[in-house]
Coordinates of N, CA and C and ligand atoms in Angstrom, one line a residue:
M287 N -39.7 24.3 -37.6 CA -38.7 25.3 -37.3 C -38.9 25.8 -35.8
E288 N -37.9 26.0 -35.1 CA -37.9 26.4 -33.6 C -37.1 27.7 -33.5
I289 N -37.5 28.6 -32.7 CA -36.6 29.8 -32.3 C -36.3 29.4 -30.8
R290 N -35.2 29.5 -30.3 CA -34.8 29.5 -28.8 C -34.3 30.8 -28.3
I291 N -35.1 31.2 -27.3 CA -34.8 32.7 -26.8 C -34.3 32.5 -25.6
G292 N -33.1 33.2 -25.1 CA -32.5 33.2 -23.9 C -32.6 34.6 -23.2
H293 N -33.1 34.7 -22.2 CA -33.5 36.0 -21.5 C -32.3 36.1 -20.3
L294 N -31.5 36.9 -20.4 CA -30.2 37.0 -19.3 C -30.6 38.0 -18.2
Y295 N -30.6 37.3 -17.1 CA -30.5 37.9 -15.9 C -32.0 38.9 -15.8
P296 N -33.1 38.2 -16.0 CA -34.6 39.1 -15.9 C -35.0 39.5 -14.4
D297 N -34.1 39.1 -13.4 CA -34.5 39.6 -12.2 C -33.7 41.0 -12.0
L298 N -32.6 41.0 -12.6 CA -31.8 42.3 -12.4 C -32.0 43.4 -13.6
L299 N -32.3 42.7 -14.8 CA -32.1 43.7 -16.0 C -33.6 43.6 -16.6
N300 N -34.7 44.0 -15.9 CA -35.8 44.0 -16.6 C -36.8 45.3 -16.1
L301 N -36.0 46.5 -16.3 CA -36.7 47.7 -16.2 C -37.8 48.0 -17.2
Y302 N -38.8 48.4 -16.7 CA -40.0 48.7 -17.5 C -40.5 47.6 -18.3
G303 N -40.4 46.4 -17.6 CA -40.9 45.1 -18.1 C -40.5 44.8 -19.6
D304 N -39.1 44.8 -19.7 CA -38.4 44.3 -20.9 C -39.0 43.0 -21.4
R305 N -39.4 42.2 -20.4 CA -39.8 40.6 -20.7 C -40.9 40.8 -21.6
G306 N -41.7 41.8 -21.7 CA -42.8 41.9 -22.8 C -42.3 41.7 -24.1
N307 N -41.0 42.1 -24.3 CA -40.6 41.9 -25.6 C -40.5 40.5 -26.0
I308 N -40.0 39.6 -25.0 CA -40.0 38.2 -25.3 C -41.4 37.6 -25.6
Q309 N -42.4 37.9 -24.9 CA -43.7 37.5 -25.2 C -44.2 37.8 -26.9
C310 N -43.8 39.1 -27.0 CA -44.0 39.7 -28.4 C -43.4 38.6 -29.4
M311 N -42.0 38.3 -29.1 CA -41.4 37.3 -30.2 C -42.0 35.8 -30.2
V312 N -42.3 35.5 -28.9 CA -42.9 34.2 -28.9 C -44.4 34.1 -29.8
K313 N -45.2 35.1 -29.4 CA -46.3 35.3 -29.9 C -46.3 35.3 -31.6
R314 N -45.3 36.2 -32.1 CA -45.3 36.3 -33.6 C -44.8 34.9 -34.2
C315 N -44.0 34.2 -33.5 CA -43.6 33.1 -33.9 C -44.8 31.9 -33.9
Q316 N -45.5 31.8 -32.9 CA -46.5 31.0 -32.9 C -47.7 31.3 -34.0
W317 N -48.2 32.5 -34.1 CA -49.0 32.7 -35.0 C -48.7 32.2 -36.5
R318 N -47.5 32.1 -36.7 CA -46.9 31.6 -37.9 C -46.6 30.2 -37.9
G319 N -46.8 29.4 -36.8 CA -46.7 28.0 -36.7 C -45.2 27.7 -36.5
I320 N -44.4 28.7 -36.0 CA -43.0 28.6 -35.6 C -42.9 28.3 -34.1
E321 N -42.4 27.3 -33.8 CA -42.1 26.9 -32.3 C -41.2 28.1 -31.6
A322 N -41.4 28.3 -30.4 CA -40.6 29.3 -29.7 C -40.4 29.0 -28.2
S323 N -39.3 28.7 -27.8 CA -39.2 28.4 -26.3 C -38.0 29.5 -25.8
V324 N -38.4 29.8 -24.3 CA -37.6 30.7 -23.6 C -37.0 30.1 -22.7
T325 N -35.7 30.6 -22.3 CA -34.9 30.0 -21.0 C -34.8 31.3 -20.4
E326 N -34.9 31.5 -19.2 CA -34.3 32.5 -18.3 C -33.1 32.1 -17.7
Y327 N -32.1 32.9 -17.5 CA -30.8 32.5 -16.8 C -30.6 33.7 -15.8
Q328 N -30.4 33.0 -14.5 CA -30.0 33.6 -13.5 C -28.6 33.9 -13.4
L329 N -28.0 34.8 -12.4 CA -26.5 35.0 -12.4 C -25.8 33.6 -12.4
E330 N -26.4 32.7 -11.6 CA -25.4 31.6 -11.3 C -25.6 30.5 -12.3
D331 N -26.6 30.5 -13.4 CA -26.8 29.7 -14.4 C -25.7 29.6 -15.5
P332 N -25.2 28.4 -15.8 CA -24.2 28.3 -17.0 C -24.9 28.6 -18.3
I333 N -24.3 29.1 -19.1 CA -25.2 29.5 -20.6 C -24.4 28.7 -21.8
D334 N -25.2 27.8 -22.3 CA -24.7 27.2 -23.6 C -25.1 28.1 -24.8
F335 N -24.4 29.1 -25.4 CA -24.7 29.7 -26.4 C -25.1 29.0 -27.5
S336 N -24.5 27.8 -27.8 CA -24.8 27.0 -29.0 C -26.5 26.8 -29.2
G337 N -26.9 26.9 -27.8 CA -28.3 26.5 -27.8 C -29.3 27.5 -27.9
L338 N -29.0 28.7 -28.4 CA -29.7 29.9 -28.3 C -29.8 30.5 -29.8
D339 N -30.9 31.1 -30.3 CA -31.1 31.7 -31.4 C -31.3 33.2 -31.2
I340 N -31.8 33.6 -30.0 CA -31.9 35.2 -29.7 C -31.6 35.3 -28.2
I341 N -30.9 36.3 -27.9 CA -30.8 36.6 -26.6 C -31.1 38.0 -26.3
L342 N -31.9 38.1 -25.0 CA -32.4 39.5 -24.7 C -31.7 40.1 -23.6
L343 N -31.0 41.1 -23.6 CA -30.4 41.7 -22.5 C -31.1 42.9 -22.3
G344 N -31.9 43.0 -21.0 CA -32.7 44.2 -20.7 C -32.0 45.4 -20.1
G345 N -32.9 46.1 -19.6 CA -32.3 47.4 -18.8 C -32.4 47.3 -17.5
G346 N -31.3 48.1 -16.7 CA -31.3 48.1 -15.3 C -30.8 49.3 -14.7
S347 N -31.0 49.4 -13.4 CA -30.2 50.5 -12.8 C -28.8 50.4 -12.9
D348 N -28.2 51.6 -12.6 CA -26.7 51.4 -12.4 C -26.2 50.4 -11.5
R349 N -27.0 50.5 -10.2 CA -26.5 49.3 -9.3 C -26.7 47.8 -9.8
E350 N -27.8 47.6 -10.5 CA -27.9 46.2 -11.0 C -26.9 46.0 -12.1
Q351 N -26.8 47.1 -13.0 CA -25.5 46.9 -14.2 C -24.2 46.5 -13.4
A352 N -23.9 47.1 -12.4 CA -22.7 46.7 -11.7 C -22.7 45.4 -11.2
I353 N -23.8 44.8 -10.8 CA -23.7 43.6 -10.2 C -23.6 42.7 -11.4
V354 N -24.3 42.8 -12.6 CA -24.3 41.9 -13.8 C -22.8 42.0 -14.5
C355 N -22.3 43.2 -14.4 CA -21.0 43.3 -15.1 C -20.0 42.4 -14.6
E356 N -20.0 42.0 -13.3 CA -19.1 41.1 -12.8 C -19.2 39.8 -13.4
K357 N -20.5 39.3 -13.4 CA -20.8 38.0 -14.0 C -20.5 38.0 -15.5
L358 N -20.7 39.2 -16.3 CA -20.4 39.2 -17.5 C -18.9 38.9 -17.9
K359 N -18.1 39.3 -17.2 CA -16.6 38.9 -17.5 C -16.5 37.3 -17.8
T360 N -17.3 36.5 -17.0 CA -17.0 35.0 -17.0 C -17.6 34.6 -18.4
I361 N -18.5 35.2 -19.0 CA -19.2 34.7 -20.1 C -18.7 35.6 -21.5
R362 N -17.6 36.3 -21.3 CA -17.5 37.3 -22.4 C -17.2 36.6 -23.6
E363 N -16.0 35.8 -23.5 CA -15.4 34.9 -24.7 C -16.8 34.2 -25.4
D364 N -17.5 33.7 -24.6 CA -18.5 32.6 -25.3 C -19.5 33.6 -26.0
F365 N -20.0 34.8 -25.4 CA -20.9 35.6 -25.9 C -20.4 36.4 -27.2
K366 N -19.0 36.6 -27.2 CA -18.4 37.2 -28.4 C -18.4 36.3 -29.6
A367 N -18.3 35.0 -29.2 CA -18.0 34.1 -30.3 C -19.5 33.7 -30.8
Y368 N -20.6 34.1 -30.1 CA -22.1 34.0 -30.5 C -22.3 35.2 -31.5
V369 N -21.9 36.4 -31.0 CA -22.1 37.5 -31.8 C -21.3 37.7 -33.0
E370 N -20.1 37.0 -33.0 CA -19.1 37.1 -34.4 C -19.9 36.0 -35.3
D371 N -20.5 34.9 -34.7 CA -21.3 33.9 -35.4 C -22.6 34.4 -36.0
M372 N -23.0 35.7 -35.8 CA -24.3 36.0 -36.3 C -25.3 35.8 -35.3
G373 N -25.1 35.4 -34.1 CA -26.1 35.2 -33.3 C -27.0 36.4 -33.0
V374 N -28.3 36.2 -33.0 CA -29.1 37.6 -32.4 C -29.2 38.0 -31.2
V375 N -29.0 39.4 -31.1 CA -29.1 40.0 -29.7 C -30.0 41.1 -29.8
L376 N -30.9 41.2 -28.8 CA -31.6 42.4 -28.6 C -31.2 43.1 -27.2
A377 N -30.5 44.1 -27.2 CA -29.8 44.7 -26.1 C -30.6 46.2 -25.9
V378 N -31.2 46.1 -24.6 CA -31.9 47.4 -24.4 C -31.5 48.4 -23.3
C379 N -31.3 49.7 -23.6 CA -30.8 50.5 -22.4 C -29.6 49.9 -21.7
G380 N -29.8 49.6 -20.5 CA -28.6 49.4 -19.6 C -27.9 47.9 -20.3
G381 N -28.7 47.2 -20.9 CA -28.0 46.0 -21.7 C -27.2 46.6 -22.7
Y382 N -27.9 47.4 -23.5 CA -27.4 48.1 -24.6 C -26.0 48.6 -24.2
Q383 N -25.8 49.6 -22.9 CA -24.5 50.0 -22.4 C -23.5 49.0 -22.2
L384 N -24.1 47.8 -21.7 CA -23.1 46.8 -21.3 C -22.4 46.0 -22.5
L385 N -23.0 46.3 -23.6 CA -22.4 45.6 -24.9 C -21.1 46.4 -25.0
G386 N -21.0 47.7 -24.7 CA -19.7 48.4 -25.1 C -18.5 48.3 -24.4
H387 N -17.5 49.1 -24.3 CA -16.3 48.8 -23.6 C -16.6 49.4 -22.1
Y388 N -17.3 50.1 -21.8 CA -17.4 50.6 -20.6 C -18.6 51.7 -20.3
Y389 N -19.0 51.7 -19.1 CA -20.2 53.0 -18.7 C -19.4 53.6 -17.5
D390 N -19.1 54.9 -17.7 CA -18.5 55.6 -16.6 C -19.7 56.3 -15.8
T391 N -19.7 56.1 -14.5 CA -20.8 56.7 -13.6 C -20.0 57.5 -12.5
D392 N -20.9 58.2 -11.7 CA -20.1 59.0 -10.6 C -19.7 58.0 -9.5
Q393 N -20.3 56.8 -9.7 CA -19.9 55.7 -8.7 C -18.5 54.8 -9.2
G394 N -18.0 55.3 -10.4 CA -17.0 54.4 -10.8 C -17.2 54.0 -12.4
R395 N -16.5 53.2 -12.7 CA -16.5 52.5 -14.0 C -17.1 51.1 -14.1
I396 N -18.2 51.0 -14.9 CA -18.8 49.6 -15.0 C -18.2 49.1 -16.3
E397 N -17.4 48.0 -16.1 CA -16.8 47.6 -17.4 C -17.9 46.6 -18.2
G398 N -17.8 46.9 -19.6 CA -18.8 46.3 -20.4 C -18.1 45.1 -21.1
L399 N -18.8 44.5 -22.0 CA -18.4 43.1 -22.7 C -17.5 43.5 -24.0
S400 N -17.3 44.7 -24.5 CA -16.8 45.1 -25.5 C -17.2 44.3 -26.8
L401 N -18.2 43.9 -26.9 CA -18.9 43.4 -28.0 C -19.1 44.1 -29.3
A402 N -19.2 45.5 -28.8 CA -19.4 46.3 -29.9 C -18.6 47.6 -29.6
D403 N -18.1 48.3 -30.6 CA -17.1 49.4 -30.4 C -17.8 50.7 -29.8
L404 N -18.2 50.6 -28.6 CA -19.1 51.8 -28.2 C -18.8 52.0 -26.7
Y405 N -19.1 53.4 -26.2 CA -18.9 53.5 -24.5 C -20.0 54.3 -24.2
T406 N -20.1 54.6 -22.9 CA -21.2 55.3 -22.3 C -20.5 56.0 -21.1
E407 N -20.9 57.3 -21.1 CA -20.5 58.2 -20.0 C -21.7 58.7 -19.4
Q408 N -21.9 58.7 -18.0 CA -23.0 59.4 -17.3 C -23.0 60.8 -17.4
G409 N -24.3 61.5 -17.7 CA -24.2 62.8 -17.8 C -25.6 63.2 -17.2
S410 N -25.9 64.5 -17.0 CA -27.1 65.2 -16.4 C -27.6 66.3 -17.4
P411 N -29.0 66.5 -17.4 CA -30.0 65.6 -16.7 C -30.0 64.3 -17.4
R412 N -31.1 63.6 -16.9 CA -31.3 62.2 -17.7 C -32.0 62.7 -18.9
L413 N -32.0 61.7 -19.9 CA -32.7 61.8 -21.1 C -33.9 61.1 -21.1
I414 N -35.1 61.6 -20.9 CA -36.3 61.1 -20.6 C -37.2 61.9 -21.7
S415 N -37.7 60.9 -22.5 CA -38.6 61.5 -23.6 C -39.2 60.3 -24.4
N416 N -40.3 60.5 -25.0 CA -41.0 59.8 -26.2 C -40.0 59.8 -27.1
I417 N -39.7 58.9 -28.1 CA -38.8 59.1 -29.1 C -39.3 58.3 -30.4
I418 N -38.8 58.9 -31.6 CA -39.1 58.5 -33.0 C -38.1 58.3 -33.8
I419 N -37.4 57.4 -34.2 CA -36.3 57.1 -35.0 C -36.8 56.6 -36.4
E420 N -35.9 56.8 -37.4 CA -36.3 56.7 -38.9 C -35.2 55.9 -39.1
N421 N -35.2 54.9 -40.0 CA -34.3 54.0 -40.8 C -34.8 53.5 -42.1
E422 N -34.5 54.0 -43.1 CA -35.0 53.8 -44.5 C -35.0 52.4 -44.9
D423 N -34.2 51.4 -44.3 CA -34.4 50.3 -44.6 C -35.7 49.5 -44.2
F424 N -36.3 50.1 -43.1 CA -37.7 49.6 -42.6 C -38.9 50.3 -43.1
E425 N -40.1 49.7 -43.1 CA -41.1 50.2 -43.7 C -41.7 51.5 -42.9
M426 N -41.5 51.6 -41.7 CA -42.0 52.7 -40.8 C -41.1 52.9 -39.7
P427 N -41.1 54.2 -39.1 CA -40.3 54.5 -38.2 C -40.4 53.7 -36.9
F428 N -39.3 53.6 -36.0 CA -39.6 52.9 -34.7 C -39.9 54.0 -33.8
V429 N -40.9 53.6 -33.0 CA -41.4 54.7 -31.9 C -41.2 53.9 -30.5
G430 N -41.0 54.9 -29.5 CA -40.7 54.3 -28.2 C -40.6 55.3 -27.0
F431 N -39.8 54.9 -26.2 CA -39.7 55.9 -24.8 C -38.3 55.6 -24.3
E432 N -37.6 56.6 -23.9 CA -36.4 56.4 -23.4 C -36.1 57.1 -22.1
N433 N -35.4 56.5 -21.2 CA -35.0 57.1 -20.0 C -33.5 56.5 -19.4
H434 N -32.6 57.6 -19.8 CA -31.3 57.0 -19.3 C -30.3 58.2 -18.8
G435 N -29.5 57.9 -18.1 CA -28.4 59.0 -17.6 C -27.3 58.8 -18.8
G436 N -27.1 57.7 -19.0 CA -25.7 57.5 -19.9 C -25.9 58.1 -21.2
R437 N -24.7 58.7 -21.6 CA -24.5 59.1 -23.2 C -23.8 58.1 -23.8
T438 N -24.3 57.5 -24.8 CA -23.4 56.5 -25.5 C -23.1 56.9 -26.7
Y439 N -21.5 56.7 -27.0 CA -20.9 57.2 -28.3 C -20.6 55.9 -29.2
T440 N -21.0 56.0 -30.4 CA -20.9 54.6 -31.2 C -20.0 54.9 -32.4
G441 N -19.3 55.8 -32.4 CA -18.2 55.9 -33.4 C -18.9 55.7 -35.0
D442 N -18.2 54.8 -35.6 CA -18.7 54.5 -37.1 C -19.7 53.4 -37.1
L443 N -20.3 52.7 -36.0 CA -21.3 51.8 -36.0 C -22.4 52.4 -36.7
K444 N -23.0 51.4 -37.4 CA -24.5 51.8 -38.0 C -25.5 52.2 -37.0
P445 N -26.2 53.2 -37.0 CA -27.3 53.3 -35.8 C -28.5 52.5 -36.0
L446 N -29.2 52.3 -35.1 CA -30.7 51.6 -35.6 C -31.3 52.7 -36.3
G447 N -31.4 53.9 -35.9 CA -32.1 54.9 -36.8 C -31.8 56.3 -36.5
K448 N -32.2 57.2 -37.2 CA -31.9 58.6 -37.0 C -33.1 59.3 -36.3
V449 N -32.5 60.0 -35.2 CA -33.6 60.6 -34.3 C -34.6 61.8 -35.0
L450 N -35.7 61.3 -35.0 CA -36.7 62.6 -35.5 C -37.3 63.3 -34.3
F451 N -37.4 62.6 -33.0 CA -38.0 63.1 -31.9 C -37.3 62.5 -30.8
G452 N -37.0 63.3 -29.8 CA -36.5 62.6 -28.7 C -34.8 62.9 -28.5
C453 N -34.2 62.1 -28.0 CA -32.7 62.3 -27.5 C -31.8 61.3 -28.3
G454 N -32.0 60.0 -28.2 CA -31.2 59.1 -28.8 C -30.1 58.6 -28.0
N455 N -28.9 58.3 -28.7 CA -27.5 57.7 -28.1 C -27.1 58.8 -27.0
N456 N -27.0 60.0 -27.4 CA -26.4 60.9 -26.3 C -27.0 62.5 -26.6
G457 N -28.0 62.7 -27.2 CA -28.7 63.8 -27.1 C -27.9 64.8 -28.1
K458 N -26.9 64.4 -28.9 CA -26.1 65.3 -29.7 C -26.2 64.9 -31.1
D459 N -25.8 63.7 -31.4 CA -25.5 63.4 -32.8 C -26.6 62.9 -33.7
K460 N -27.8 62.8 -33.1 CA -29.0 62.5 -33.7 C -29.0 61.0 -34.2
K461 N -28.0 60.2 -33.5 CA -28.2 58.7 -33.8 C -28.9 58.1 -32.5
E462 N -29.5 56.8 -33.0 CA -30.3 56.1 -31.7 C -29.8 54.5 -32.0
G463 N -29.3 54.0 -30.9 CA -29.1 52.6 -31.0 C -28.0 52.1 -32.0
I464 N -27.7 50.8 -32.1 CA -26.7 50.5 -32.9 C -27.4 49.2 -33.6
L465 N -26.7 49.0 -35.0 CA -27.0 47.7 -35.8 C -25.6 47.1 -36.0
Y466 N -25.2 46.1 -35.2 CA -24.0 45.4 -35.5 C -24.0 44.1 -35.6
R467 N -23.5 43.4 -36.9 CA -23.9 42.0 -37.0 C -25.2 41.8 -36.7
N468 N -25.4 40.9 -36.0 CA -26.9 40.8 -35.8 C -27.3 41.1 -34.4
I469 N -26.8 42.0 -34.0 CA -27.1 42.9 -32.7 C -28.0 43.9 -32.9
V470 N -29.1 44.2 -32.1 CA -29.9 45.4 -32.1 C -29.5 46.0 -30.8
G471 N -28.9 47.0 -30.7 CA -28.7 47.9 -29.3 C -29.6 49.3 -29.4
T472 N -30.2 49.4 -28.3 CA -31.1 50.6 -28.3 C -31.6 51.1 -27.0
Y473 N -31.9 52.3 -27.0 CA -32.4 52.9 -25.5 C -33.9 52.7 -25.7
L474 N -34.5 52.3 -26.7 CA -36.3 52.2 -26.6 C -36.5 51.2 -25.8
H475 N -37.1 51.5 -24.8 CA -37.5 50.2 -23.6 C -39.1 50.4 -23.6
G476 N -39.3 49.4 -22.5 CA -40.5 49.3 -22.4 C -41.1 48.3 -23.5
P477 N -42.2 48.5 -24.0 CA -43.0 47.6 -25.0 C -42.5 48.0 -26.4
L478 N -40.9 47.8 -26.6 CA -40.3 48.1 -27.8 C -40.9 47.1 -29.0
L479 N -40.9 46.0 -28.8 CA -41.4 45.0 -30.0 C -42.8 45.2 -30.1
P480 N -43.6 44.9 -29.1 CA -45.0 45.4 -29.4 C -45.5 46.5 -30.1
K481 N -44.8 47.7 -30.0 CA -45.0 48.8 -30.7 C -44.2 49.0 -32.1
N482 N -43.3 48.0 -32.2 CA -42.6 47.9 -33.5 C -42.4 46.5 -33.9
P483 N -43.5 46.0 -34.4 CA -43.7 44.7 -34.9 C -42.6 44.4 -36.1
H484 N -42.2 45.4 -36.8 CA -41.2 45.3 -37.8 C -39.9 45.2 -37.3
L485 N -39.8 45.6 -36.2 CA -38.3 45.3 -35.6 C -38.3 43.8 -34.9
C486 N -39.3 43.5 -34.5 CA -39.4 42.2 -33.9 C -39.2 41.2 -35.0
D487 N -39.9 41.4 -36.1 CA -39.8 40.4 -37.4 C -38.5 40.3 -37.9
Y488 N -37.7 41.7 -37.8 CA -36.4 41.7 -38.4 C -35.4 40.7 -37.5
L489 N -35.8 40.7 -36.2 CA -34.9 39.9 -35.1 C -35.2 38.4 -35.5
L490 N -36.7 38.2 -35.8 CA -36.9 36.7 -36.0 C -36.4 36.3 -37.2
K491 N -36.6 37.1 -38.4 CA -36.0 36.6 -39.8 C -34.5 36.5 -39.7
N492 N -33.8 37.3 -38.9 CA -32.2 37.3 -38.8 C -31.7 35.8 -38.1
A493 N -32.8 35.3 -37.2 CA -32.6 34.1 -36.3 C -32.8 33.0 -37.3
L494 N -33.8 33.1 -38.0 CA -34.3 31.8 -39.0 C -33.1 31.8 -40.1
M495 N -32.7 32.9 -40.6 CA -31.8 32.7 -41.6 C -30.6 32.3 -41.1
R496 N -30.0 32.6 -40.0 CA -28.8 32.0 -39.4 C -28.9 30.4 -39.2
K497 N -30.0 30.2 -38.6 CA -30.4 28.8 -38.5 C -30.6 27.9 -39.6
Y498 N -31.5 28.3 -40.4 CA -32.1 27.5 -41.3 C -31.7 27.8 -42.9
G499 N -30.9 29.0 -42.9 CA -30.5 29.6 -44.1 C -31.7 30.1 -45.0
Q500 N -32.9 30.2 -44.4 CA -34.0 30.9 -45.1 C -35.0 31.4 -44.0
A501 N -35.8 32.3 -44.6 CA -36.5 33.0 -43.4 C -37.8 33.5 -44.2
E502 N -38.7 32.6 -44.3 CA -40.2 33.1 -44.8 C -41.0 33.5 -43.8
L503 N -41.4 34.7 -43.5 CA -42.2 35.1 -42.6 C -43.6 35.3 -43.0
S504 N -44.7 34.6 -42.9 CA -45.9 34.9 -43.4 C -46.4 36.4 -42.7
P505 N -46.9 37.0 -43.4 CA -47.2 38.3 -43.0 C -48.4 38.3 -42.0
L506 N -48.3 39.3 -41.1 CA -49.5 39.4 -39.9 C -50.3 40.7 -40.1
E507 N -51.4 41.0 -39.7 CA -52.2 42.1 -40.0 C -51.6 43.2 -39.4
D508 N -51.1 43.4 -38.2 CA -50.7 44.5 -37.6 C -51.2 45.9 -38.0
R509 N -52.6 45.8 -38.0 CA -53.3 47.0 -38.5 C -53.2 47.9 -37.2
E510 N -53.6 47.4 -36.0 CA -53.6 48.4 -35.0 C -52.1 48.9 -34.5
E511 N -51.3 48.2 -34.7 CA -49.8 48.5 -34.5 C -49.4 49.7 -35.4
K512 N -50.0 49.6 -36.7 CA -49.5 50.8 -37.8 C -50.1 51.8 -37.4
E513 N -51.5 51.8 -36.9 CA -52.2 52.8 -36.7 C -51.7 53.7 -35.5
A514 N -51.2 52.9 -34.4 CA -50.5 53.3 -33.3 C -49.3 54.0 -33.4
N515 N -48.6 53.4 -34.4 CA -47.3 54.1 -35.0 C -47.3 55.4 -35.4
L516 N -48.6 55.5 -36.5 CA -48.8 56.7 -37.2 C -49.3 57.8 -36.3
Y517 N -50.1 57.4 -35.3 CA -50.7 58.4 -34.2 C -49.6 59.1 -33.6
I518 N -48.6 58.1 -33.1 CA -47.6 58.7 -32.3 C -46.7 59.7 -33.2
R519 N -46.5 59.4 -34.5 CA -45.7 60.2 -35.3 C -46.4 61.7 -35.6
K520 N -47.8 61.5 -35.8 CA -48.4 62.7 -35.7 C -48.5 63.5 -34.6
R521 N -48.7 62.9 -33.4 CA -48.7 63.6 -32.2 C -47.3 64.3 -31.9
F522 N -46.1 63.6 -32.3 CA -45.0 64.3 -31.9 C -44.2 65.1 -32.9
L523 N -44.4 64.8 -34.0 CA -43.6 65.3 -35.1 C -44.3 66.6 -35.8
E524 N -45.9 66.6 -35.5 CA -46.6 67.5 -36.2 C -46.4 68.8 -35.4
R525 N -46.2 68.8 -34.2 CA -46.3 70.0 -33.3 C -44.7 70.5 -33.1
Q526 N -43.9 70.0 -33.8 CA -42.6 70.5 -33.7 C -42.2 71.7 -34.4
Ligands
LIG185 N1 -28.7 52.9 -15.6 C1 -28.5 53.1 -17.1 C2 -28.7 54.7 -17.2 O1 -29.1 55.3 -16.5 C3 -29.6 52.4 -18.0 C4 -30.9 52.9 -17.5 C5 -31.9 52.1 -18.2 O2 -31.9 50.9 -18.3 N2 -33.2 52.6 -18.2 O3 -28.0 55.2 -18.3

């Protein structure tokens, strides 16, 4: 078995080292004897979506997002077909915003891919916080860090989780991120997957299921990750 990961525009969308999420996916495959390869795409590179099982779109500044947005127009149809065919996508922060219809900023509108029915408006102050979110379909909450000026509105889309601590999509509706087809969109960046191995395995399982029709992932120990998760929950939730 092999998982092929595509990292879109790492030179522009790599705030807070989103690249580490790729290393996490690769490692968790290798520990289980699953091959994993990574292809990085720069703006000028053509993308054959049929050769990919997981796509990572990372975070970026507004300026970098505006540059990427121009390119996205040219790949939109292929990207949409990939998403509708249940291709796995992890889109973080700026990348998450770009999945929607638009991101309105003081400098003007950044058009998105319209792959998911959401939109973003810049607001003040920036939403900067540690964050904990809960989704009862997963064995433990997701923990992370957020830093965004944009407020994202996701309508009826299923959230990645309910906000227990922090701001989430817009600081108001207690929703964080989205789950749509096999897309995970979220504002949790930095070491999202190393901190949340259950989310990493969710992505890997979806990719294997789509490709091979089965997804047996042997369990990994994850003792330290679970302890760290618990520590964060205690630290932030018990003092509320
Ligand atoms: N530039 C976007 C915002 O501030 C996304 C930031 C990010 O990716 N951290 O909302």
